[in-house]
Amino acid sequence: MNTHSDIERRERLRAKREAALHRPVIARHLSDGFTGRWSRRQWAQASLFATIGMLVAAIVPGFNPQAPATVEVTRYSMALPLPPLPTARRTGQHGDSWQIVHVQRGQTLGKIFEEHGVPASTMHLLLEHPGVKPALTRLKPGTELGLDLPVNGGLRALRFDRDDSHRVELTLVGDEVRETVIERPTETRTVVISGKVGRSLYRSARKLGLTGSHVNTLTDEMFKYDIDFREDVGANDRFSVVVEQTWREGELIRTGPVLAATFTTGDKLHSGFRFERNGKPEYFTADGRSLRKSFIRMPIPYARLTSGFGTRRHPVLGTSRMHKGVDYAAGTGTPIMAAGDARVQFVGWKGGYGRAVILDHGRGYTTLYGHMSKFGNYKAGQRISQGAVIGYVGSSGMSTGPHLHYEFRVNGVHRNPLSITMPPPEPLSGAALAQFRTQTSTALERIREVENIIYADVGDESKSNERVAKKTDGAKPRPKA
């Protein structure tokens, strides 16, 4: 009995196993041990297989029954006509066939014509026209030229600026050159440019629109006697400059020289104003005193003093004697400058001084420069300006090496040029002073007005170190300053 039951039970189990083996894999796994509720493992397996199926259907278009069929798109092309060539260029009339050329460094009119296919014979024909040669044979970099070049012909016309207000147009008609002058109005504006020194005076000034020449005017002409720009100037020191700008058709074409300027170092204000005295521009203080000193103490920049004024043992003679000047050591060929405005009194060989120059500065003041290697381009009797190169360092005469022997005399008496109080230059007086005050009366007020706007709160560190303010007084005639 028990044996029969065991046989029946084994048969039932074998039948179930055979049925299970013939079922699909997924169904078999899901049904193994199924009690009417899925286990966590069965839910995870079902989700995994469902996700894989959706990814395959999305990636492989063939598995997506809703993938759209490829639609054939009909393409069409249209021939659009190009804009017609202007009649002026087709018929050889003046029109939009002008080509503008800006002269590059080293370019000549001949090179420009060659690059544009204009024959040399045409260039010579234009240069033979009166007044053309001086303007076109010395072209400066940046000069603008206009060439009228039609597509089916040679050069028809050439134009250039004769000056700021006049443009010249030369038209070629056969072998004839016809000139037309076109007036181009300009406007002059008086402008105040103000800023702080920052890291570099030169860089700050250039960013504000001043040129290198303007900066040199401040440092080498106006304030060099009163400000040491290497030691005395800080980042927060201020400068303001008055210049005149020339504008044409909305474009700045030129900025004139410095008419007035102020420089503030710490709490000290330095100011200067440009004025022509005897036809020569100079810079003066507000009360008419020249900013330029009458004499330069060192006729050689950055030279080394090797022998002072007074009694010493002569290096050549070996005797003790009075040294009536001072010696500056420098390399042979170093330029020697005139200590002040003067008339050349003597140029030539002078005993132990060797090659020497003597200058007469007037009012009893004379200077001597000895031991030169060669002279400058001046002769006795000529008038020269302070700073003019009168010769070059050498070792001529009684000398043991290249240096400059410099003497300073007052009414024929030798004085120590390092300690003597130099005479001040002649201040403006009379009619010149009155004219100066008329021309400069508003300049300082204009600078102060601009600075009051810009530096109203000098303690605000968030403000930029460099700003520019411009105030114009309209188109006014340029003052003689």
Coordinates of C-alpha atoms in Angstrom, one line a residue, residues 24-219:
P24 CA 8.7 29.7 -21.3
V25 CA 11.6 30.6 -19.1
I26 CA 10.1 33.9 -17.8
A27 CA 6.8 32.2 -16.9
R28 CA 8.6 29.3 -15.3
H29 CA 10.7 31.6 -13.1
L30 CA 7.7 33.6 -12.1
S31 CA 5.6 30.6 -11.4
D32 CA 8.1 28.7 -9.3
G33 CA 6.8 28.7 -5.9
F34 CA 4.0 31.1 -6.8
T35 CA 1.5 31.4 -4.0
G36 CA -0.8 34.0 -5.5
R37 CA 1.4 37.0 -4.6
W38 CA 4.7 38.0 -6.3
S39 CA 7.8 38.1 -4.2
R40 CA 10.3 41.1 -4.2
R41 CA 12.7 39.1 -6.3
Q42 CA 10.0 38.4 -8.9
W43 CA 9.0 42.1 -9.1
A44 CA 12.7 43.1 -9.6
Q45 CA 13.2 40.5 -12.4
A46 CA 10.0 41.6 -14.1
S47 CA 11.0 45.3 -14.0
L48 CA 14.5 44.5 -15.3
F49 CA 13.2 42.6 -18.3
A50 CA 10.5 45.2 -19.1
T51 CA 13.2 48.0 -19.0
I52 CA 15.5 46.1 -21.3
G53 CA 12.6 45.6 -23.8
M54 CA 11.7 49.3 -23.9
L55 CA 15.3 50.3 -24.5
V56 CA 15.7 47.9 -27.3
A57 CA 12.5 49.1 -28.9
A58 CA 13.6 52.8 -28.6
I59 CA 17.1 52.2 -30.0
V60 CA 16.3 49.8 -32.8
P61 CA 13.7 51.3 -35.1
G62 CA 12.6 47.9 -36.3
F63 CA 11.3 47.1 -32.8
N64 CA 9.1 50.2 -32.8
P65 CA 5.9 49.6 -34.6
Q66 CA 5.0 53.3 -34.6
A67 CA 8.2 54.5 -36.2
P68 CA 7.3 56.9 -39.0
A69 CA 8.1 55.9 -42.5
T70 CA 10.7 57.9 -44.5
V71 CA 8.9 60.6 -46.5
E72 CA 10.4 61.7 -49.8
V73 CA 10.7 65.5 -49.9
T74 CA 10.8 67.2 -53.3
R75 CA 13.5 69.8 -53.6
Y76 CA 13.4 72.8 -55.9
S77 CA 16.1 75.3 -56.9
M78 CA 15.6 78.9 -58.1
A79 CA 17.9 81.1 -60.1
L80 CA 18.0 84.5 -58.5
P81 CA 19.5 87.4 -60.5
L82 CA 22.5 89.3 -59.0
P83 CA 22.1 93.1 -58.5
P84 CA 23.0 94.9 -61.6
L85 CA 26.4 96.6 -61.9
P86 CA 26.0 100.3 -61.2
T87 CA 25.7 102.3 -64.4
A88 CA 28.5 104.6 -63.2
R89 CA 31.0 101.7 -63.3
R90 CA 29.7 100.3 -66.6
T91 CA 29.8 103.6 -68.5
G92 CA 32.9 105.1 -67.0
Q93 CA 31.2 107.8 -65.0
H94 CA 32.0 108.9 -61.4
G95 CA 30.2 106.8 -58.9
D96 CA 30.9 104.3 -56.2
S97 CA 34.2 103.0 -57.8
W98 CA 36.4 104.8 -55.3
Q99 CA 39.0 102.7 -53.5
I100 CA 40.3 104.1 -50.2
V101 CA 44.0 103.4 -49.4
H102 CA 45.7 104.2 -46.1
V103 CA 49.4 104.6 -46.6
Q104 CA 51.6 102.1 -44.7
R105 CA 55.1 102.7 -43.3
G106 CA 57.6 102.6 -46.2
Q107 CA 54.9 102.9 -48.9
T108 CA 55.3 105.4 -51.7
L109 CA 52.9 106.6 -54.4
G110 CA 54.7 104.5 -57.0
K111 CA 54.2 101.3 -54.9
I112 CA 50.5 102.1 -54.3
F113 CA 49.9 102.7 -58.0
E114 CA 51.7 99.5 -59.0
E115 CA 49.6 97.5 -56.6
H116 CA 46.4 98.8 -58.2
G117 CA 47.7 98.4 -61.7
V118 CA 48.1 102.1 -62.5
P119 CA 51.0 102.7 -65.0
A120 CA 53.9 104.9 -64.0
S121 CA 53.1 107.3 -66.9
T122 CA 49.8 108.2 -65.2
M123 CA 51.7 108.9 -61.9
H124 CA 54.2 111.2 -63.6
L125 CA 51.3 113.0 -65.3
L126 CA 49.7 113.7 -62.0
L127 CA 52.9 114.8 -60.3
E128 CA 53.6 117.3 -63.0
H129 CA 50.4 119.2 -62.0
P130 CA 51.2 122.4 -60.0
G131 CA 51.2 121.9 -56.2
V132 CA 50.8 118.1 -56.3
K133 CA 54.4 116.9 -56.0
P134 CA 55.2 118.2 -52.5
A135 CA 52.0 116.6 -51.1
L136 CA 52.4 113.1 -52.7
T137 CA 56.1 112.5 -52.7
R138 CA 56.5 112.5 -48.9
L139 CA 53.5 110.4 -47.8
K140 CA 53.2 109.9 -44.0
P141 CA 51.9 106.6 -42.6
G142 CA 48.2 106.8 -42.1
T143 CA 47.6 109.3 -45.0
E144 CA 44.4 108.6 -46.8
L145 CA 44.3 108.4 -50.6
G146 CA 41.3 107.8 -52.8
L147 CA 41.6 106.1 -56.3
D148 CA 38.7 106.1 -58.7
L149 CA 39.2 102.8 -60.5
P150 CA 36.3 101.6 -62.8
V151 CA 36.1 97.9 -63.7
N152 CA 36.8 98.5 -67.4
G153 CA 39.3 101.2 -67.4
G154 CA 42.4 102.8 -65.8
L155 CA 42.7 105.4 -63.1
R156 CA 40.0 108.1 -63.5
A157 CA 40.7 110.3 -60.5
L158 CA 42.9 110.7 -57.4
R159 CA 42.0 112.6 -54.3
F160 CA 44.0 113.5 -51.2
D161 CA 43.8 116.0 -48.3
R162 CA 45.9 119.1 -48.8
D163 CA 45.3 120.1 -45.2
D164 CA 42.7 119.6 -42.5
S165 CA 40.1 121.7 -44.3
H166 CA 40.7 121.1 -48.0
R167 CA 40.5 117.9 -50.1
V168 CA 42.0 117.9 -53.6
E169 CA 40.5 115.8 -56.4
L170 CA 42.5 115.4 -59.6
T171 CA 40.5 114.1 -62.6
L172 CA 42.2 112.6 -65.7
V173 CA 40.7 113.6 -69.0
G174 CA 42.9 112.2 -71.7
D175 CA 46.3 113.9 -71.1
E176 CA 44.8 116.7 -69.1
V177 CA 44.6 116.9 -65.3
R178 CA 41.7 118.9 -63.9
E179 CA 41.8 120.0 -60.2
T180 CA 38.8 120.4 -57.9
V181 CA 39.2 121.6 -54.3
I182 CA 36.6 120.5 -51.8
E183 CA 36.2 122.4 -48.6
R184 CA 35.8 120.3 -45.5
P185 CA 34.7 122.3 -42.4
T186 CA 36.5 121.6 -39.1
E187 CA 35.6 122.3 -35.5
T188 CA 38.1 123.2 -32.8
R189 CA 37.2 122.3 -29.2
T190 CA 39.1 123.2 -26.1
V191 CA 39.2 120.1 -23.9
V192 CA 40.3 119.4 -20.3
I193 CA 41.7 115.9 -19.8
S194 CA 42.2 114.8 -16.2
G195 CA 43.4 111.6 -14.5
K196 CA 45.4 110.0 -11.8
V197 CA 49.0 108.7 -12.2
G198 CA 48.2 105.2 -11.2
R199 CA 50.9 102.6 -11.9
S200 CA 52.4 104.7 -14.8
L201 CA 52.0 108.3 -15.7
Y202 CA 52.7 107.5 -19.4
R203 CA 50.2 104.7 -19.6
S204 CA 47.5 106.6 -17.7
A205 CA 47.9 109.6 -19.9
R206 CA 47.9 107.6 -23.1
K207 CA 44.7 105.8 -22.1
L208 CA 43.0 109.2 -21.6
G209 CA 43.9 110.2 -25.2
L210 CA 47.1 112.2 -24.6
T211 CA 50.1 111.5 -26.9
G212 CA 53.7 110.7 -25.9
S213 CA 54.6 114.3 -26.9
H214 CA 52.1 115.6 -24.4
V215 CA 53.6 113.5 -21.6
N216 CA 57.1 114.7 -22.5
T217 CA 55.9 118.3 -22.3
L218 CA 54.8 117.7 -18.7
T219 CA 57.9 115.9 -17.6

